[in-house]
XYZ file of C-alpha atoms in Angstrom:
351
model
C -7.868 -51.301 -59.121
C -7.479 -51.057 -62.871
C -9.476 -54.051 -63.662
C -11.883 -52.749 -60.955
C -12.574 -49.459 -62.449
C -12.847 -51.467 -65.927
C -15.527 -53.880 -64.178
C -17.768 -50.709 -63.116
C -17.390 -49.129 -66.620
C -18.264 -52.062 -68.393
C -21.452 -52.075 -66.445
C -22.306 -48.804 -68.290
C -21.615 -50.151 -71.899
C -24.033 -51.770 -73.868
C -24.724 -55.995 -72.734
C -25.411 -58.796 -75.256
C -27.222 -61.772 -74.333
C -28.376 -65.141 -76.732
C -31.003 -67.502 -75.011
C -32.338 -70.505 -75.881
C -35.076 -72.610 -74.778
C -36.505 -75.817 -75.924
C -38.549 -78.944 -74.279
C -42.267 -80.446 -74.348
C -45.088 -78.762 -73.624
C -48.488 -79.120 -72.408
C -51.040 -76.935 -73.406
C -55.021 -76.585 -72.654
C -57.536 -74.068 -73.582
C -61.142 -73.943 -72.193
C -63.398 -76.913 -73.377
C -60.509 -78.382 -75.484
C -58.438 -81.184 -74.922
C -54.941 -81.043 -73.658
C -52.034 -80.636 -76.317
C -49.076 -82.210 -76.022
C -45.990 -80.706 -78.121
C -42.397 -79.407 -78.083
C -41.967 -75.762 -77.662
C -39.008 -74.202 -79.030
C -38.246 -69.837 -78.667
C -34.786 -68.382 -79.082
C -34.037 -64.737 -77.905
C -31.413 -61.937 -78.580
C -31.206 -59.255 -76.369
C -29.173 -56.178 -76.418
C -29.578 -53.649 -73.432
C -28.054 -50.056 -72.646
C -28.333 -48.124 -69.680
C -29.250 -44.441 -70.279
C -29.799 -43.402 -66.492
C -28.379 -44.966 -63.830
C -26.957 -43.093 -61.612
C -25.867 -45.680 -59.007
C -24.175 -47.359 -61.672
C -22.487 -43.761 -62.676
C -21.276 -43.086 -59.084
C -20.012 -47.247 -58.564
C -17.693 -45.999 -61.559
C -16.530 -42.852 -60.331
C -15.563 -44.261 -57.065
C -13.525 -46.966 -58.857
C -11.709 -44.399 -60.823
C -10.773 -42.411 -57.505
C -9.178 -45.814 -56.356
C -7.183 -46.350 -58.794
C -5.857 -42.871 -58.944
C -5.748 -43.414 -55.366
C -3.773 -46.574 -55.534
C -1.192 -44.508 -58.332
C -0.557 -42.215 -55.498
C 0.173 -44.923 -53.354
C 2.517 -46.163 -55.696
C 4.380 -42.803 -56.402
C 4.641 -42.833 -52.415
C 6.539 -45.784 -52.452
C 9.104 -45.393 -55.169
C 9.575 -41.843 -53.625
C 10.494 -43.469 -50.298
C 12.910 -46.295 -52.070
C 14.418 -42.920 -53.533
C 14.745 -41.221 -50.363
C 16.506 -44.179 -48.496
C 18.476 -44.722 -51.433
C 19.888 -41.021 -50.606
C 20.349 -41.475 -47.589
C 22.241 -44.573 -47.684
C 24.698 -42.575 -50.080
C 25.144 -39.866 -47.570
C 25.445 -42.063 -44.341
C 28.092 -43.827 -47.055
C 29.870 -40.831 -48.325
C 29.608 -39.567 -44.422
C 31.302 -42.906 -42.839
C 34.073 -42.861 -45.844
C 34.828 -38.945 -44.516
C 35.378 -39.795 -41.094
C 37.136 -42.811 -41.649
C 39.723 -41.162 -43.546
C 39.524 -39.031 -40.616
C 40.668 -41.146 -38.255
C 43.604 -42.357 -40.220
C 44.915 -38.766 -39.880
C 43.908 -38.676 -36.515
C 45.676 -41.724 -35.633
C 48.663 -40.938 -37.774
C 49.107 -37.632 -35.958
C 49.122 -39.224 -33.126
C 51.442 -42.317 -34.006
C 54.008 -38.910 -34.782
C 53.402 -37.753 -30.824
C 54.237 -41.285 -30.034
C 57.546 -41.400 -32.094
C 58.471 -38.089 -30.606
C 57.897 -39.313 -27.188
C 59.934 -42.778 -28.147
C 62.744 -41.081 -29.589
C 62.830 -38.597 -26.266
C 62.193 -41.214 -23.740
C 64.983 -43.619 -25.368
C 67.575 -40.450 -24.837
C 66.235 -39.642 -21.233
C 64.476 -36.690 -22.185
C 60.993 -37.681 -21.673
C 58.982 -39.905 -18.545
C 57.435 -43.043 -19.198
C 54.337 -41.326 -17.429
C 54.243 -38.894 -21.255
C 55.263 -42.227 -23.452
C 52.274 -43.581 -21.651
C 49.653 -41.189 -22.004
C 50.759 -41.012 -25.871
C 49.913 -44.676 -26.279
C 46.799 -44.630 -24.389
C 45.559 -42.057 -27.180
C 46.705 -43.852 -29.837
C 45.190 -47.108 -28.594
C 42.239 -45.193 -28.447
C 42.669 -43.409 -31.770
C 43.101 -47.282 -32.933
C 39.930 -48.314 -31.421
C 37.996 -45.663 -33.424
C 39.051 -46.198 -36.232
C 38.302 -49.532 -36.003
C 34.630 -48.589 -35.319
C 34.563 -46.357 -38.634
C 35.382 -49.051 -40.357
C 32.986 -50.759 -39.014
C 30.073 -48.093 -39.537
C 31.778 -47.613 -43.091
C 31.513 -51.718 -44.035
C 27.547 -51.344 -42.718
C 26.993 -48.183 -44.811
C 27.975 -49.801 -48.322
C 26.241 -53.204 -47.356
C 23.033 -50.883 -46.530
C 22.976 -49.241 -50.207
C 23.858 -52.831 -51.877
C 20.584 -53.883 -50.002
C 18.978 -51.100 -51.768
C 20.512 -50.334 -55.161
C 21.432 -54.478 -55.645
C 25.001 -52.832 -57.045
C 28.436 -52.694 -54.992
C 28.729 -48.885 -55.175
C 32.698 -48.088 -57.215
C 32.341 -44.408 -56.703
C 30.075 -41.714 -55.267
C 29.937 -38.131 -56.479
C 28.198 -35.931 -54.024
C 26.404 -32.729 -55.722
C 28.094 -29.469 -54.887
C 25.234 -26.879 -53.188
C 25.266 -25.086 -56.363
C 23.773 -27.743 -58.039
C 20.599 -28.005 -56.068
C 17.616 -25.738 -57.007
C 17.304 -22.765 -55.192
C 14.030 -22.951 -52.643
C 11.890 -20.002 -54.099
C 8.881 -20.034 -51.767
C 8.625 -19.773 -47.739
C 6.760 -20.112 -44.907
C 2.717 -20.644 -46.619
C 3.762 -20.926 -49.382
C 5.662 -23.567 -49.527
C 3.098 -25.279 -46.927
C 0.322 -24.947 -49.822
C 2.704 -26.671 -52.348
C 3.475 -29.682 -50.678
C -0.388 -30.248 -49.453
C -0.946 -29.923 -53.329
C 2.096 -32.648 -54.394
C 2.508 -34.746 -51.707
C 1.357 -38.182 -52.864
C 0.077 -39.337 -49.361
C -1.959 -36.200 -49.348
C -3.481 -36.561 -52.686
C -4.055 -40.487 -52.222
C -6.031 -39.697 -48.583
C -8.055 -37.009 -51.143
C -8.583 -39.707 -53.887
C -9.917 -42.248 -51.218
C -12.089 -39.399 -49.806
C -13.607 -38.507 -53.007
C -14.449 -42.362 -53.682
C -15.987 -42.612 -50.762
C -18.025 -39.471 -51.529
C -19.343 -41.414 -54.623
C -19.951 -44.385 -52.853
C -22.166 -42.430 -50.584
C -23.696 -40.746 -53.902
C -24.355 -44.295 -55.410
C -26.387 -45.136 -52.329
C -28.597 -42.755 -52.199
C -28.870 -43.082 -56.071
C -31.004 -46.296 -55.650
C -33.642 -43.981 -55.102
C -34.267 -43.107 -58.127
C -35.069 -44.351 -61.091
C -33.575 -46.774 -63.806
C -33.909 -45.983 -67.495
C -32.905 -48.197 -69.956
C -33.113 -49.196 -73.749
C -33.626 -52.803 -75.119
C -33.340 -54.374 -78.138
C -35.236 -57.341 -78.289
C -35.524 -60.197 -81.221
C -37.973 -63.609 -80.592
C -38.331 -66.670 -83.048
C -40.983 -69.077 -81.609
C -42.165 -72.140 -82.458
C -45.197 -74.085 -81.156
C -45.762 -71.519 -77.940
C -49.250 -72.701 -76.223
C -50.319 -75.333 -79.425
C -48.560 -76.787 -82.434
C -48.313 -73.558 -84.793
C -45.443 -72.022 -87.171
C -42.950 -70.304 -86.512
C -43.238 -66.679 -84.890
C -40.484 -63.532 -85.298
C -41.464 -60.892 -82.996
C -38.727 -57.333 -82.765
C -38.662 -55.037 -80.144
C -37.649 -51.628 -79.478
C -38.309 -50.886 -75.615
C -37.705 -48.344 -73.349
C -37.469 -49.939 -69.672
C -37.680 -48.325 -66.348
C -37.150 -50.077 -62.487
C -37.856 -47.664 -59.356
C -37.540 -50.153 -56.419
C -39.291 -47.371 -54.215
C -38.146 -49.035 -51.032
C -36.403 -52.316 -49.848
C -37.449 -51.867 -46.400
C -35.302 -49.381 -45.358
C -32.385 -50.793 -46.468
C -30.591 -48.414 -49.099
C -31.002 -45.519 -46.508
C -29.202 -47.532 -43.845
C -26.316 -48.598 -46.451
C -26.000 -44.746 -47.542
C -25.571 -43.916 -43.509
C -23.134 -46.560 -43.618
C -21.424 -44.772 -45.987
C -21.501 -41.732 -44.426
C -20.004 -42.620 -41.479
C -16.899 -44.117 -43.501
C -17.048 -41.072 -45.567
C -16.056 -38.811 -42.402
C -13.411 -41.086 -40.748
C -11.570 -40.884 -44.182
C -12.029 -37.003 -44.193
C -10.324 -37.283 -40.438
C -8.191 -39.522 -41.667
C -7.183 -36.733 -44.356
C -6.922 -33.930 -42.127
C -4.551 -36.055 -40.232
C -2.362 -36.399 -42.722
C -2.140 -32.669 -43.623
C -1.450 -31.777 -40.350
C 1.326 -34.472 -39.911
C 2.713 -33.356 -42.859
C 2.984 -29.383 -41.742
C 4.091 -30.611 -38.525
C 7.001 -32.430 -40.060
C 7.264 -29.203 -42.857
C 8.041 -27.094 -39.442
C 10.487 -29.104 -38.026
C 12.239 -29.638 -41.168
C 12.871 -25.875 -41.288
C 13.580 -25.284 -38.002
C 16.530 -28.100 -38.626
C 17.500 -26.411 -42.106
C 17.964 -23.125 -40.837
C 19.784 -24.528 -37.613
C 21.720 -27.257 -39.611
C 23.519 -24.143 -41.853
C 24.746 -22.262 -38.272
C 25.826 -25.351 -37.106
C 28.096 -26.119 -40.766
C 29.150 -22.026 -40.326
C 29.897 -22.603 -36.754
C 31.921 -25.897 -37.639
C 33.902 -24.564 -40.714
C 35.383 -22.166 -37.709
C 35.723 -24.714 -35.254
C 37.786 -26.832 -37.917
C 39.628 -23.751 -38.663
C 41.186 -22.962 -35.451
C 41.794 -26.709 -34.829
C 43.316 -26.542 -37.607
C 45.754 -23.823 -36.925
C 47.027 -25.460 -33.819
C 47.638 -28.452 -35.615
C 49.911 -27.013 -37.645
C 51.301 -25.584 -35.224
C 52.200 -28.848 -33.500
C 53.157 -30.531 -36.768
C 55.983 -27.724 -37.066
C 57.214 -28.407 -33.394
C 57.387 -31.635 -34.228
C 59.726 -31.156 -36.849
C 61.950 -28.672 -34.913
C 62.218 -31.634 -32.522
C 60.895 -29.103 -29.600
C 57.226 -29.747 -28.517
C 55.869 -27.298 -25.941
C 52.691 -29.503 -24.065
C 52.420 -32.966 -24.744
C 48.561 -32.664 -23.121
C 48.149 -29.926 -25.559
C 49.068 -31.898 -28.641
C 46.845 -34.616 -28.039
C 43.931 -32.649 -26.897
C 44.242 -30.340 -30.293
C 44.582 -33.460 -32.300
C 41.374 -34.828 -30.879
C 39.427 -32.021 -31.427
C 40.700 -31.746 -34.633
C 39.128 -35.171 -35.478
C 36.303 -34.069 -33.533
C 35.106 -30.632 -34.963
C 35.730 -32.428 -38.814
C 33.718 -35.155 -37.625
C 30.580 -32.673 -36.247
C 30.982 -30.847 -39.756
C 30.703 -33.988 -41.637
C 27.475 -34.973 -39.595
């Protein structure tokens, strides 16, 4: 698109041309005999446009596609940067609730031993000793998957970055700017950043001048030229001839047969599917600009309501942990149930 817009300005600038011309001649004038010679004329030319407006509106449009095609570009990079993100939080996420797990599965390996040490001395069924393995099998089996989502995770953001990731460091909330606008607002500010938005504008506005440039073949063409001639033997055998010329020129092609007024239509029509085309866009993007903050506002209830959740699970935990210790459990289906939704409300907070 650069070299583009650099081909339609160039057809603005000033042109230089050399010609020469040289071979026999034969030449005959009214009651004389015919003349055979060699005619010989060299020509400089140098030619600028003063009004064209066809021209003018060809190099508008190829400036609008090139800004267009920046756009584009910005688009891009911003999307490599936004998957790059979100690699490092589905990373930093899968890392969480593997090390999850692991206490999961070592609270649960501490039920087991419990349950050994009880059954070996009589004091607990094989039906509890059971049950306990069946959770930590289970408890195994997750973990297992973690790992697995955690191994993806890092080979997703090598595929992206090209670099084994050592360390993450997540920003802390405070460290995010604070969202000063709401509602319209903030709807008017990303219809006037949004790169998508502003390249659908850009390709709009070239087509606008493309429809511009059509109808400008109406009218007419002004130009200047500079002209120099040297001339030898034109229409006889004579000296040599220097002619210079100043000239202003001027084309109107009044009509090509209807042909100019069927291109601009042409143009027209493209002109308004690429306005649809725009006012698609916009309203994708508020669409997506509502849901977004229906999901922020509901996404910080749902971390409130989690913190709690992870609280209380928390507690009973604990609580288990110092039965455990005492050597006098109260519910074995108790103690695995509150270490599973331990695991589970950290998990759900994480997410």
């Amino acid at each position: 698109t650069f070299h583009a817009q650099k081909v339609s300005q160039a057809d603005l600038l000033p042109s230089f041309s050399l010609r020469f011309a040289t071979g026999p001649e034969s030449s005959q004038s009214s009651g004389a005999s015919t003349d055979q010679h060699r005619q010989q004329v060299s020509t400089l030319r140098l030619t600028q446009p003063l009004y064209n407006e066809s021209l003018k509106n060809d190099w508008q449009s190829s400036k609008h596609n090139e800004t267009a095609a920046q756009r584009r570009l910005q688009s891009v990079t911003d999307s490599v940067v936004l998957s790059v993100v979100r690699a490092t939080i589905d990373l930093s996420a899968a890392r969480l609730v593997q090390d999850f797990s692991n206490v999961q599965l070592a609270q649960l390996q501490k039920i087991l031993d419990y349950l050994d040490t009880r059954a070996a001395a009589g004091a607990s069924s094989a039906s509890d000793l059971e049950r306990a393995k069946s959770r930590v099998f289970t408890a195994r089996q997750t973990r297992m998957e973690q790992q697995a989502a955690y191994r993806n995770a890092i080979n997703e953001l090598q595929r992206l970055t090209q670099q084994a990731p050592l360390a993450i460091r997540l920003p802390a909330l405070d460290d995010f700017p604070a969202i000063q606008a709401q509602g319209q607002p903030i709807k008017d500010i990303a219809l006037q950043r949004n790169p998508d938005i502003l390249a659908a504008q850009m390709d709009v506005d070239s087509q606008q001048a493309k429809v511009n440039a059509e109808w400008s073949k109406f009218k007419p063409v002004i130009g200047l030229s500079l002209e120099y001639d040297d001339s030898r033997n034109v229409r006889g055998v004579n000296g040599p001839g220097k002619d210079v010329r100043l000239l202003v020129v001027a084309n109107w092609a009044i009509s090509l047969g209807g042909k100019e007024r069927h291109l601009a239509e042409q143009a027209m029509a493209e002109l308004r599917q690429k306005e649809a085309k725009l006012e698609d866009e916009k309203q994708r993007l508020l669409q997506a600009l509502d849901g977004d903050t229906t999901l922020f506002e509901s996404a910080a209830f749902r971390v409130e309501t989690a913190q709690l959740e992870q609280e209380a699970a928390g507690k009973v935990i604990t609580a288990i942990e110092a039965q455990l210790t005492s050597g006098r459990l109260g519910s074995l289906l108790d103690a695995l149930d509150a270490s599973e939704r331990f695991f589970a409300s950290r998990q759900r907070l994480v997410q």
